[in-house]
Short mmCIF file of C-alpha atoms and ligand atoms in Angstrom, two decimals:
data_model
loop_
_atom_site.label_atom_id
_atom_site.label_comp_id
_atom_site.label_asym_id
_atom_site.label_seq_id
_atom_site.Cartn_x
_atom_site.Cartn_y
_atom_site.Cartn_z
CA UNK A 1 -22.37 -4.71 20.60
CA UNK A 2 -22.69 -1.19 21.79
CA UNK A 3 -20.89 0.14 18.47
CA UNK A 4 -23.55 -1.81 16.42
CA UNK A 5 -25.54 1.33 15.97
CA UNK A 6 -22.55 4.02 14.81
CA UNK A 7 -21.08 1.15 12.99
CA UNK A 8 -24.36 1.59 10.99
CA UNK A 9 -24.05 5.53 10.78
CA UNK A 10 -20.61 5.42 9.87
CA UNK A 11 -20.65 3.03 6.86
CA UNK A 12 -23.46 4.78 5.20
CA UNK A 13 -21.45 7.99 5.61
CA UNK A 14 -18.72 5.92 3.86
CA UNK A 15 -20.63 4.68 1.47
CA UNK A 16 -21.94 7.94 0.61
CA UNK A 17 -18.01 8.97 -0.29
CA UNK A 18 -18.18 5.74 -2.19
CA UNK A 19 -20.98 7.03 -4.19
CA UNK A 20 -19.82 10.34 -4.65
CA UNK A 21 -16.73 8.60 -6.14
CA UNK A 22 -14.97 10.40 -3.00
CA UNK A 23 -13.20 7.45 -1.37
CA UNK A 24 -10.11 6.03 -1.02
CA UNK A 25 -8.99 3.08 -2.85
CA UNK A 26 -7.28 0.51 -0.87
CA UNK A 27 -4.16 0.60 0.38
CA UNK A 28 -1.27 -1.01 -1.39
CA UNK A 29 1.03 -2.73 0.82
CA UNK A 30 4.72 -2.11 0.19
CA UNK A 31 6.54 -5.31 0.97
CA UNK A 32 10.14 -4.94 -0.28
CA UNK A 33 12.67 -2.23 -1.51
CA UNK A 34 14.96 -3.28 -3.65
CA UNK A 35 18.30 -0.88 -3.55
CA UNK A 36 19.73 0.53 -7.17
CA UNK A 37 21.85 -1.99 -9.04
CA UNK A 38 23.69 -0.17 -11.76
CA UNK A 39 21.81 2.00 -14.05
CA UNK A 40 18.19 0.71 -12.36
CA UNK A 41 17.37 3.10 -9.53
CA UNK A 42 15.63 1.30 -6.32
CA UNK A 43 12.75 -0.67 -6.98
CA UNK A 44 9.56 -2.06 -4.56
CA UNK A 45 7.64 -5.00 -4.19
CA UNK A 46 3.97 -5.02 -3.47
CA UNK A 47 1.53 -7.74 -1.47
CA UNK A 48 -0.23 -10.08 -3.57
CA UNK A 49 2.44 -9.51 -6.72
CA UNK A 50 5.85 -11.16 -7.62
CA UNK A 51 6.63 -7.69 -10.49
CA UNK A 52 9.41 -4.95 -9.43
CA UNK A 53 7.60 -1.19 -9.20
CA UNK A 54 9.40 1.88 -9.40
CA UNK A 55 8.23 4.72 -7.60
CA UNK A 56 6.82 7.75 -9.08
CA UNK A 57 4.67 8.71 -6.07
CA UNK A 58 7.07 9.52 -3.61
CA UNK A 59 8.02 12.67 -1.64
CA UNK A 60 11.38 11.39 -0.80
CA UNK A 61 13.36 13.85 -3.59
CA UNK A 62 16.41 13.37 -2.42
CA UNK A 63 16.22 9.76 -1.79
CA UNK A 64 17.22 9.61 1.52
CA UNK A 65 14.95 7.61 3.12
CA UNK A 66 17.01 4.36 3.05
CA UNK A 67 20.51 5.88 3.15
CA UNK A 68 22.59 3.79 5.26
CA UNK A 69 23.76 6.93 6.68
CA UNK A 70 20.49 8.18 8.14
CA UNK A 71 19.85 4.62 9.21
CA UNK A 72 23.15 4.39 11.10
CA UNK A 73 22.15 7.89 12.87
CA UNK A 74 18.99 6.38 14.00
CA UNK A 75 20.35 3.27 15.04
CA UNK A 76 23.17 5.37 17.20
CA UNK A 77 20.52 7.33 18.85
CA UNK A 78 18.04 4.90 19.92
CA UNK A 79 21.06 2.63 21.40
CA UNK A 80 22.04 5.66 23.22
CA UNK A 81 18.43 6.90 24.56
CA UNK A 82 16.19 4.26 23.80
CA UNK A 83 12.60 3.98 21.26
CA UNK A 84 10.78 6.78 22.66
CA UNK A 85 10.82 9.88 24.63
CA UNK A 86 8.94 8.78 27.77
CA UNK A 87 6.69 12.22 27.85
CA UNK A 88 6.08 15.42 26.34
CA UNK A 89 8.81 18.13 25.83
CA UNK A 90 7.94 20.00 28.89
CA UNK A 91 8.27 17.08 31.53
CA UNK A 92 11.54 16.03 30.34
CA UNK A 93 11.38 14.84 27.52
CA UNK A 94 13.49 16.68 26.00
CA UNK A 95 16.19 15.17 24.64
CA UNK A 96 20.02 16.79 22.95
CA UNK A 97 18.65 15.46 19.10
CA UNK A 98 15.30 17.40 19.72
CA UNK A 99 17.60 20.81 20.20
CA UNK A 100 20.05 19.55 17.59
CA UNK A 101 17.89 19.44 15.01
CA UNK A 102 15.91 22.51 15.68
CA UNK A 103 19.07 24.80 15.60
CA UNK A 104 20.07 23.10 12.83
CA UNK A 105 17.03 23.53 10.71
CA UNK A 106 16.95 26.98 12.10
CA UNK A 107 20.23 27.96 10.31
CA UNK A 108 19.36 26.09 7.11
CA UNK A 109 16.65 27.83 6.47
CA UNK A 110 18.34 31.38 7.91
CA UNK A 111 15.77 31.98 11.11
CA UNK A 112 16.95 33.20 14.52
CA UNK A 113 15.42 29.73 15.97
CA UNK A 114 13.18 27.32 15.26
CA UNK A 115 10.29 24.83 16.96
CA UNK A 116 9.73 20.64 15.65
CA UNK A 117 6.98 18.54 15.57
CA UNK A 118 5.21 15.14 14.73
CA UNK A 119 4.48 16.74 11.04
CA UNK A 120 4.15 19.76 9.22
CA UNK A 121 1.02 18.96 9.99
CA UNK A 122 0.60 19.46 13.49
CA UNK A 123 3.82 22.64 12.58
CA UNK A 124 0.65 24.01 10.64
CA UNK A 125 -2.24 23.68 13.70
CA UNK A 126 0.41 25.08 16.31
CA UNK A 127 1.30 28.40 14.33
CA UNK A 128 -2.40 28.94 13.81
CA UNK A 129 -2.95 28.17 17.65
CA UNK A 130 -0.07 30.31 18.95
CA UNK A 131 -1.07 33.44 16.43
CA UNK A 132 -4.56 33.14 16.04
CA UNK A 133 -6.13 35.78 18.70
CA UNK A 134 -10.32 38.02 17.77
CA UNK A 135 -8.33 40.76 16.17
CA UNK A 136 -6.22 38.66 13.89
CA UNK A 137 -6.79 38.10 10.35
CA UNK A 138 -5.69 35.41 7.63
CA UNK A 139 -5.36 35.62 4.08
CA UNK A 140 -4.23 32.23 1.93
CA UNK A 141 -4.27 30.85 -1.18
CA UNK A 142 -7.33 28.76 -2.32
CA UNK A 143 -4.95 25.72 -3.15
CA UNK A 144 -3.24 25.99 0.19
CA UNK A 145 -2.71 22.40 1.58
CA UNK A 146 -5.73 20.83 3.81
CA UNK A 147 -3.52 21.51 6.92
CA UNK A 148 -3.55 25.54 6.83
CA UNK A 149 -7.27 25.37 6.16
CA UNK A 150 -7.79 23.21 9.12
CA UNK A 151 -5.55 25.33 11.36
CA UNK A 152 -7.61 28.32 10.74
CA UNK A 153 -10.59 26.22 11.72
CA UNK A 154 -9.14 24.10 14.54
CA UNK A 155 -7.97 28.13 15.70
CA UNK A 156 -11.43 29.24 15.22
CA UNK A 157 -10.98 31.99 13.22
CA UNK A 158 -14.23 33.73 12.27
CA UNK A 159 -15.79 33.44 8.51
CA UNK A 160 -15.44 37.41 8.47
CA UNK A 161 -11.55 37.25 9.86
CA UNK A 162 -10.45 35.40 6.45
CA UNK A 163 -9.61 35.89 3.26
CA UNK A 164 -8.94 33.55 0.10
CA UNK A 165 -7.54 34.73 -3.11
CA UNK A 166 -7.76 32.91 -6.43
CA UNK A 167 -4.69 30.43 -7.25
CA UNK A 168 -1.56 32.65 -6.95
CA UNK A 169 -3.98 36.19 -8.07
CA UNK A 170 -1.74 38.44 -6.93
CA UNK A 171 -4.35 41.45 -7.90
CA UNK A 172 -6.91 39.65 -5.82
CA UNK A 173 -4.50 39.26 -2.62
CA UNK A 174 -4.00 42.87 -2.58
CA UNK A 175 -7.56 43.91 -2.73
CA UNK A 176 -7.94 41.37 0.36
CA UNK A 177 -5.13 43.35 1.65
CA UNK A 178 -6.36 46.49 1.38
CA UNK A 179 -10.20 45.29 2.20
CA UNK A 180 -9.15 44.04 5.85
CA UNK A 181 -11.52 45.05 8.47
CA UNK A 182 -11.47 47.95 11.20
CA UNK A 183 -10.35 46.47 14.29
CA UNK A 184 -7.95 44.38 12.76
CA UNK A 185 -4.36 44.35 15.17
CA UNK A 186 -2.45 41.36 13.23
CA UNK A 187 -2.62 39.91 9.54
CA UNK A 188 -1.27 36.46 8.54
CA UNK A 189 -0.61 35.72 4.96
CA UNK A 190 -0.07 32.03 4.35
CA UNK A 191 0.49 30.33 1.34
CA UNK A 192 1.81 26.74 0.53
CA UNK A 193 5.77 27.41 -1.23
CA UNK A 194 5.19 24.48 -3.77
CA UNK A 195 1.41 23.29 -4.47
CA UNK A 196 1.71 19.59 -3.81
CA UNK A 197 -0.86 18.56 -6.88
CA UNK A 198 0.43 21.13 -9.22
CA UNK A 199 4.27 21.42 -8.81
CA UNK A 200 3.97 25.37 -9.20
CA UNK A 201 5.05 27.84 -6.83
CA UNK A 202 3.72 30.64 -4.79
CA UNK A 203 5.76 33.91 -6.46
CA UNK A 204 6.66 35.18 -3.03
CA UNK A 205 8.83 38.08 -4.15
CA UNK A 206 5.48 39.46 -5.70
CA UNK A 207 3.04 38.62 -2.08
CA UNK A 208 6.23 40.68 -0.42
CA UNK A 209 6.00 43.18 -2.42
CA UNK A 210 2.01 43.55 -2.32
CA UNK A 211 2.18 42.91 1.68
CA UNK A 212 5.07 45.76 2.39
CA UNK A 213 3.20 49.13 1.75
CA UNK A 214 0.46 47.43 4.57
CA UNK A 215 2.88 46.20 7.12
CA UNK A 216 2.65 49.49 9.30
CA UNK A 217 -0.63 49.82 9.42
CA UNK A 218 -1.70 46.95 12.06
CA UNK A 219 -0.44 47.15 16.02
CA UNK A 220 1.57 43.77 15.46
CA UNK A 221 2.17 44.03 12.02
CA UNK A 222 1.62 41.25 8.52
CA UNK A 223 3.21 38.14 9.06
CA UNK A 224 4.37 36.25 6.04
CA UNK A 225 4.12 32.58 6.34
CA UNK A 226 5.13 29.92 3.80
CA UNK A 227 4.34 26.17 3.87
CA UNK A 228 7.26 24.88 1.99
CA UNK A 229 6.86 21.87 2.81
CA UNK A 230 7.50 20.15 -0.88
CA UNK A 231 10.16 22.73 -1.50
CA UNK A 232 12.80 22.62 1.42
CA UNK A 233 15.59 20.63 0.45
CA UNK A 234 13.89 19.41 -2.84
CA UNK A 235 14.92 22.29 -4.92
CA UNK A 236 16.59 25.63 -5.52
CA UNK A 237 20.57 25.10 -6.12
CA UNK A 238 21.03 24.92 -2.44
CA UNK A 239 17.97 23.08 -1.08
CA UNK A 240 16.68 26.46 0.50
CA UNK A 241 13.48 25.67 -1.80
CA UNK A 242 10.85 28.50 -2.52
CA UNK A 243 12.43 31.32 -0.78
CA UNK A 244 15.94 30.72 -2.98
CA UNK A 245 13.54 29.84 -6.00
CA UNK A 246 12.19 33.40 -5.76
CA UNK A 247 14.46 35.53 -3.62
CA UNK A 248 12.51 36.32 -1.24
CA UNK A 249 12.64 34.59 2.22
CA UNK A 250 9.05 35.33 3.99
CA UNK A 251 8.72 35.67 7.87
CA UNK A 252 8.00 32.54 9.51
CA UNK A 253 8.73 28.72 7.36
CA UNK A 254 7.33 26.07 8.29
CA UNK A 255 8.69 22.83 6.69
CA UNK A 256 8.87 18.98 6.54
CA UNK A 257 11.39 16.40 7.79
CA UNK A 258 9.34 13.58 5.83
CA UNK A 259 9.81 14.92 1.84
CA UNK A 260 13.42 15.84 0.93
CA UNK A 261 14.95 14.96 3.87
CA UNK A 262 13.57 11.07 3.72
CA UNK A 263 12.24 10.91 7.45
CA UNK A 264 9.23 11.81 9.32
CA UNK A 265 8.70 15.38 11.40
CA UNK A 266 7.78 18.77 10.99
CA UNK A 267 9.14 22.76 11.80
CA UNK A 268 8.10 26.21 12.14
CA UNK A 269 11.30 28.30 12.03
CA UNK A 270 10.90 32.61 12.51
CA UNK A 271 11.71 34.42 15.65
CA UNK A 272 12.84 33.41 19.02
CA UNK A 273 9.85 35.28 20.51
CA UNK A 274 7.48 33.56 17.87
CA UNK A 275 9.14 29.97 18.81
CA UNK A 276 9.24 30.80 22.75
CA UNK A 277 5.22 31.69 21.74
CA UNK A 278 4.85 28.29 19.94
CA UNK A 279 6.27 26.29 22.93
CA UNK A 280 3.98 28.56 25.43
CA UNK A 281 0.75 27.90 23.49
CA UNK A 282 0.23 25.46 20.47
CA UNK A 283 -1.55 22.57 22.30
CA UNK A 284 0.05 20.19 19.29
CA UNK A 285 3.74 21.07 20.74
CA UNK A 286 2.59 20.97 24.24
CA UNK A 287 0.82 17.88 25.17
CA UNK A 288 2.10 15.32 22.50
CA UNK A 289 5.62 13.31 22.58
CA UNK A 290 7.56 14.61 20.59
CA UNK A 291 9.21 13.10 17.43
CA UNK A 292 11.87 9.96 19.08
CA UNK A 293 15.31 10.41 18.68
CA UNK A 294 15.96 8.19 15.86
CA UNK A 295 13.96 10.21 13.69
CA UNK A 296 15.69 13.53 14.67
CA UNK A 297 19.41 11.87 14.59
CA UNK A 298 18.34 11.15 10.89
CA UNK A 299 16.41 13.99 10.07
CA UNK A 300 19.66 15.96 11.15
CA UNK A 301 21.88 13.65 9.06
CA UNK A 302 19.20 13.99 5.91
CA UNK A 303 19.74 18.50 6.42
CA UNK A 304 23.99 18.17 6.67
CA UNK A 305 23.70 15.73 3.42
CA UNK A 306 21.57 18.49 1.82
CA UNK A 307 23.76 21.05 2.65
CA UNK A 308 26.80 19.91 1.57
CA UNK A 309 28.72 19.13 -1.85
CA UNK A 310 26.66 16.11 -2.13
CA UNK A 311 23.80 17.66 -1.32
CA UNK A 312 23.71 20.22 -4.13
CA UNK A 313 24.83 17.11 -6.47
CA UNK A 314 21.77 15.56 -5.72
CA UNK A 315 19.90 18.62 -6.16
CA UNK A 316 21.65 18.80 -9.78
CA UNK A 317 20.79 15.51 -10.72
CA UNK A 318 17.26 15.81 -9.40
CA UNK A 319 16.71 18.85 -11.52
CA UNK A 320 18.38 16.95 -14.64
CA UNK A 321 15.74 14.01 -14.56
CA UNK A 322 12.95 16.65 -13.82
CA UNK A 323 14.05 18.52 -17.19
CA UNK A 324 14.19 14.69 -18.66
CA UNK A 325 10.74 14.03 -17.15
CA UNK A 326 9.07 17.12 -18.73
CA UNK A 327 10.86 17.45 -22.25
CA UNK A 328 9.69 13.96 -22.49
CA UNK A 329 6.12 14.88 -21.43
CA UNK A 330 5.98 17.61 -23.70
CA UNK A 331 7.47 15.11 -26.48
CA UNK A 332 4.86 12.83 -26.10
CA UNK A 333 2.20 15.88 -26.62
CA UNK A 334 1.05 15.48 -23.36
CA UNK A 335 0.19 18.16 -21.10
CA UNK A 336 1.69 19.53 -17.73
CA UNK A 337 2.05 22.69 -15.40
CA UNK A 338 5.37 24.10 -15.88
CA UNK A 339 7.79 24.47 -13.38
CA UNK A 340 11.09 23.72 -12.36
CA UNK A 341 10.10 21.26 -9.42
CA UNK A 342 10.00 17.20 -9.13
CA UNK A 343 6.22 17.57 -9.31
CA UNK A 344 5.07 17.05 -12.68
CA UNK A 345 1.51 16.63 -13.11
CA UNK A 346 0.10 15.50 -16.21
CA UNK A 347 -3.43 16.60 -17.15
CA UNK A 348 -5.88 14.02 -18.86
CA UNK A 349 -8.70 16.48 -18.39
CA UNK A 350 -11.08 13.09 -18.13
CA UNK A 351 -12.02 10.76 -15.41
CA UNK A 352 -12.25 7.53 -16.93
CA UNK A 353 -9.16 7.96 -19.20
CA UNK A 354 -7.24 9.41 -16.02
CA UNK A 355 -8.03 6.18 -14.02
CA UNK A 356 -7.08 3.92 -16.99
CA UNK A 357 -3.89 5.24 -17.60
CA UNK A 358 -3.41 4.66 -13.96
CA UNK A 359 -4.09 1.38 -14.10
CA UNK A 360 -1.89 0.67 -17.12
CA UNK A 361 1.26 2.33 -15.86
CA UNK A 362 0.49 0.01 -12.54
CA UNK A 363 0.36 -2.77 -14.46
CA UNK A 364 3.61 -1.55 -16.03
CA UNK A 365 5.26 -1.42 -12.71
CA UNK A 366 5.11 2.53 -12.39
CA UNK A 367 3.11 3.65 -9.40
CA UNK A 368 1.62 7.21 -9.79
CA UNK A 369 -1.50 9.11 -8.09
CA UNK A 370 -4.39 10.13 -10.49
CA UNK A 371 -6.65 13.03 -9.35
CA UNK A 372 -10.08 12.19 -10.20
CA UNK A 373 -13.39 13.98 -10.53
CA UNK A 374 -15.00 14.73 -7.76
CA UNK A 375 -11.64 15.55 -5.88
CA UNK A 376 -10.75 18.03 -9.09
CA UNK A 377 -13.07 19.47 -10.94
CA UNK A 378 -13.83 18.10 -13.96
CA UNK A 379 -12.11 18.56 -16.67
CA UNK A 380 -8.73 18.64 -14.08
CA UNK A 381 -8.19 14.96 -13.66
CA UNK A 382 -4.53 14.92 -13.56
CA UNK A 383 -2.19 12.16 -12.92
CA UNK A 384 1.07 13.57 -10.39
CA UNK A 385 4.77 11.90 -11.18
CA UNK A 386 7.16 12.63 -8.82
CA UNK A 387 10.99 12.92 -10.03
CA UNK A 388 13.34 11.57 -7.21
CA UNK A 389 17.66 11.67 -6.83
CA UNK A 390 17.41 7.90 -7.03
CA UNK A 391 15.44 7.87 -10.83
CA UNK A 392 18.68 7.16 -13.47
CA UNK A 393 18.59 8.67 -16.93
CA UNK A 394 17.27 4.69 -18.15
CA UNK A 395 14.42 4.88 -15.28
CA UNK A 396 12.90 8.15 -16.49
CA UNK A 397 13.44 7.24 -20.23
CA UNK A 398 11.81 3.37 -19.53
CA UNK A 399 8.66 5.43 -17.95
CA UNK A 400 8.35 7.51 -20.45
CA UNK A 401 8.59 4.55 -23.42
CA UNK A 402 5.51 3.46 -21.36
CA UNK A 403 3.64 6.53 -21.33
CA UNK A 404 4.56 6.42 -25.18
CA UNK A 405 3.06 3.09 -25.39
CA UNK A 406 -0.08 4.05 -23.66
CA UNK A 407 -3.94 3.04 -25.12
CA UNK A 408 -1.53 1.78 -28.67
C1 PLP B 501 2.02 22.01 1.91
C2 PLP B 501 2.04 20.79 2.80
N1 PLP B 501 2.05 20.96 4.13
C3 PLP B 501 2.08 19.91 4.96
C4 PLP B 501 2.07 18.62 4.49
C5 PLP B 501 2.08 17.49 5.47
O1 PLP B 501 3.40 17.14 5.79
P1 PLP B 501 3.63 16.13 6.98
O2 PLP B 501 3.50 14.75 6.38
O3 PLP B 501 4.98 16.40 7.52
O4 PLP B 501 2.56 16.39 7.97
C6 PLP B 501 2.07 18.40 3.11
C7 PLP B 501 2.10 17.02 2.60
O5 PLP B 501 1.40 16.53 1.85
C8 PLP B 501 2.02 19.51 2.25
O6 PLP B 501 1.99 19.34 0.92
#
């Protein structure tokens, strides 16, 4: 009863996204997985149909997610400590996988030390909290990913203490650089590594190199930050994502347990000042539970698999079936970004024709996201295909046969 009246508020609101063509669809439900037999790579089932669906939506590039040795590590851990952590970090709930895995993701990605979290997300809201301070100001890429943007609002950084440049405008960052205003004592530059709907990259040899001549001039200096979240462990030879990509490692990471690594969690990695900082101040480290044990023990197991002889197989193979994905893209005469990572987006450039060829490759058994109009703007209605270690040669090639066969 007493919800009867923002009940009615609320689904206007939502029917208003409805109308705008803003909403979500609903949620599929994934009922099955179906492990690789052979040359077929895994497979899922969905509610409410009996047909096999491979999965080109996924962020899971090294297809990790249901390797029995993860699983194992996550079943050892929870038999040893139990399902969850019984309170936040600072009231003991702190357990050996929680400082495990952050000294381990610490040296993977070559930091001093390093701080983890539910998500990137959250990562992303407790670097802005711990940073943010009325002389500091932020410059980021307009395609950064909804979680930086929020940060900087959730940290209540002023409309005057922020800067945006153009998609990957180098010119345009350094005139933001050079335009910051008097009183100014810290800078943050923060870009996403890889651009989730795009698959490109943030060139972060060339933001060093605009950011350097600038980095005396503030009292505590131009921090470099990189979201890398779709690049760590998904590509570069060794995993090390955009930094190896483009030889340049920025200042502070911050990363993802739950894409290339095939579990659930996030990191900031960069000093042990900046971490200490982090653990002092971002209310999303402080006064949440932490990720449980099982998901550390496996999120550990996911970085040694990465960074080891199998690991950089994986890699290999997942760059082979990328190359595969695109040359058959490009074969077809359909367009894409290029790029050298397992985000491939293909651009219909129409709304209606985006959402049928959505349709059809779902009714095909191949699950992929289309970006529509309003959410791009029009005339950017892409669909995103995401190349995993677990697509075979004969997976990629079937999709592509029914791309081919698409609207004949
Ligand atoms: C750049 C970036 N940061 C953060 C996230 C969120 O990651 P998580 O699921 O760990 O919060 C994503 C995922 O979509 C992302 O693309």
């Amino acid at each position: 009863m007493s919800l009867q009246k923002l009940d009615r508020a609320l689904k206007a609101e939502v029917d208003q996204l409805v109308s705008e063509g803003r909403a979500k669809a609903p949620e599929r439900i994934i009922t099955g997985f179906i492990p690789p037999q052979g040359s077929r790579g895994p497979r899922y089932r969905l509610q409410g149909s009996d047909r096999d669906y491979i999965r080109m939506n996924a962020n899971s590039y090294l297809s990790l997610s249901n390797d029995p040795r993860l699983i194992a590590a996550a079943d050892k851990a929870t038999h040893q400590f139990g399902v969850g952590p019984g309170a936040v970090r600072f009231i003991d709930g702190t357990f050996t996988h929680h400082v495990e895995l952050e000294k381990r993701i610490a040296a993977f990605v070559g930091k001093p030390a390093a701080k983890i979290f539910n998500s990137a997300y959250t990562a992303n809201l407790a670097l802005a909290l711990t940073i943010q301070n009325q002389q500091t100001h932020w410059i980021g890429d307009e395609l950064n990913h909804n979680c930086i943007i929020r940060a900087m609002r959730i940290s209540n950084v002023p409309r005057d203490h922020k800067a945006i440049y153009r998609h990957n405008n180098m010119e345009q960052l350094a005139e933001h650089l050079a335009n910051i205003p008097e009183g100014i004592e810290r800078v943050v530059v923060i870009f996403d590594g890889i651009f989730s709907m795009r698959g490109d990259f943030a060139p972060i040899d060339q933001i060093e190199k605009r950011v350097q001549p600038h980095r005396e001039r503030f009292r505590d200096g131009i921090v470099t930050v990189v979201d890398d979240s779709h690049g760590i462990g998904a590509y570069g030879k060794n995993g090390r994502g955009t930094s190896e990509h483009t030889g340049t490692t920025p200042d502070v990471i911050v990363g993802t347990f739950g894409k290339a690594f095939g579990v659930n969690g996030g990191f900031i990695a960069g000093s042990e000042a900046l971490i200490e900082a982090v653990r002092q101040k971002a209310d999303t480290y402080i006064y949440t539970n932490p990720l449980s044990v099982a998901d550390c023990a496996a999120a550990l197991e996911g970085v040694n698999i990465c960074d080891s002889e199998e690991g950089r197989e994986r890699l290999a193979h997942l760059k082979a079936r990328t190359e595969q994905f695109r040359r058959g893209v490009e074969a077809l005469g359909m367009e894409s970004i290029p790029g050298p990572h397992p985000v491939v987006p293909v651009l219909v450039r129409d709304t209606a024709r985006t959402r049928q060829f959505v349709q059809y490759l779902f009714e095909n058994g191949v699950l992929v996201v289309g970006l529509t109009f309003p959410v791009v703007p029009k005339g950017d209605e892409t669909m995103r295909f995401q190349i995993n270690a677990a697509h075979t040669e004969s997976d990629i090639a079937a999709v592509l046969e029914i791309m081919g066969k698409f609207g004949k």
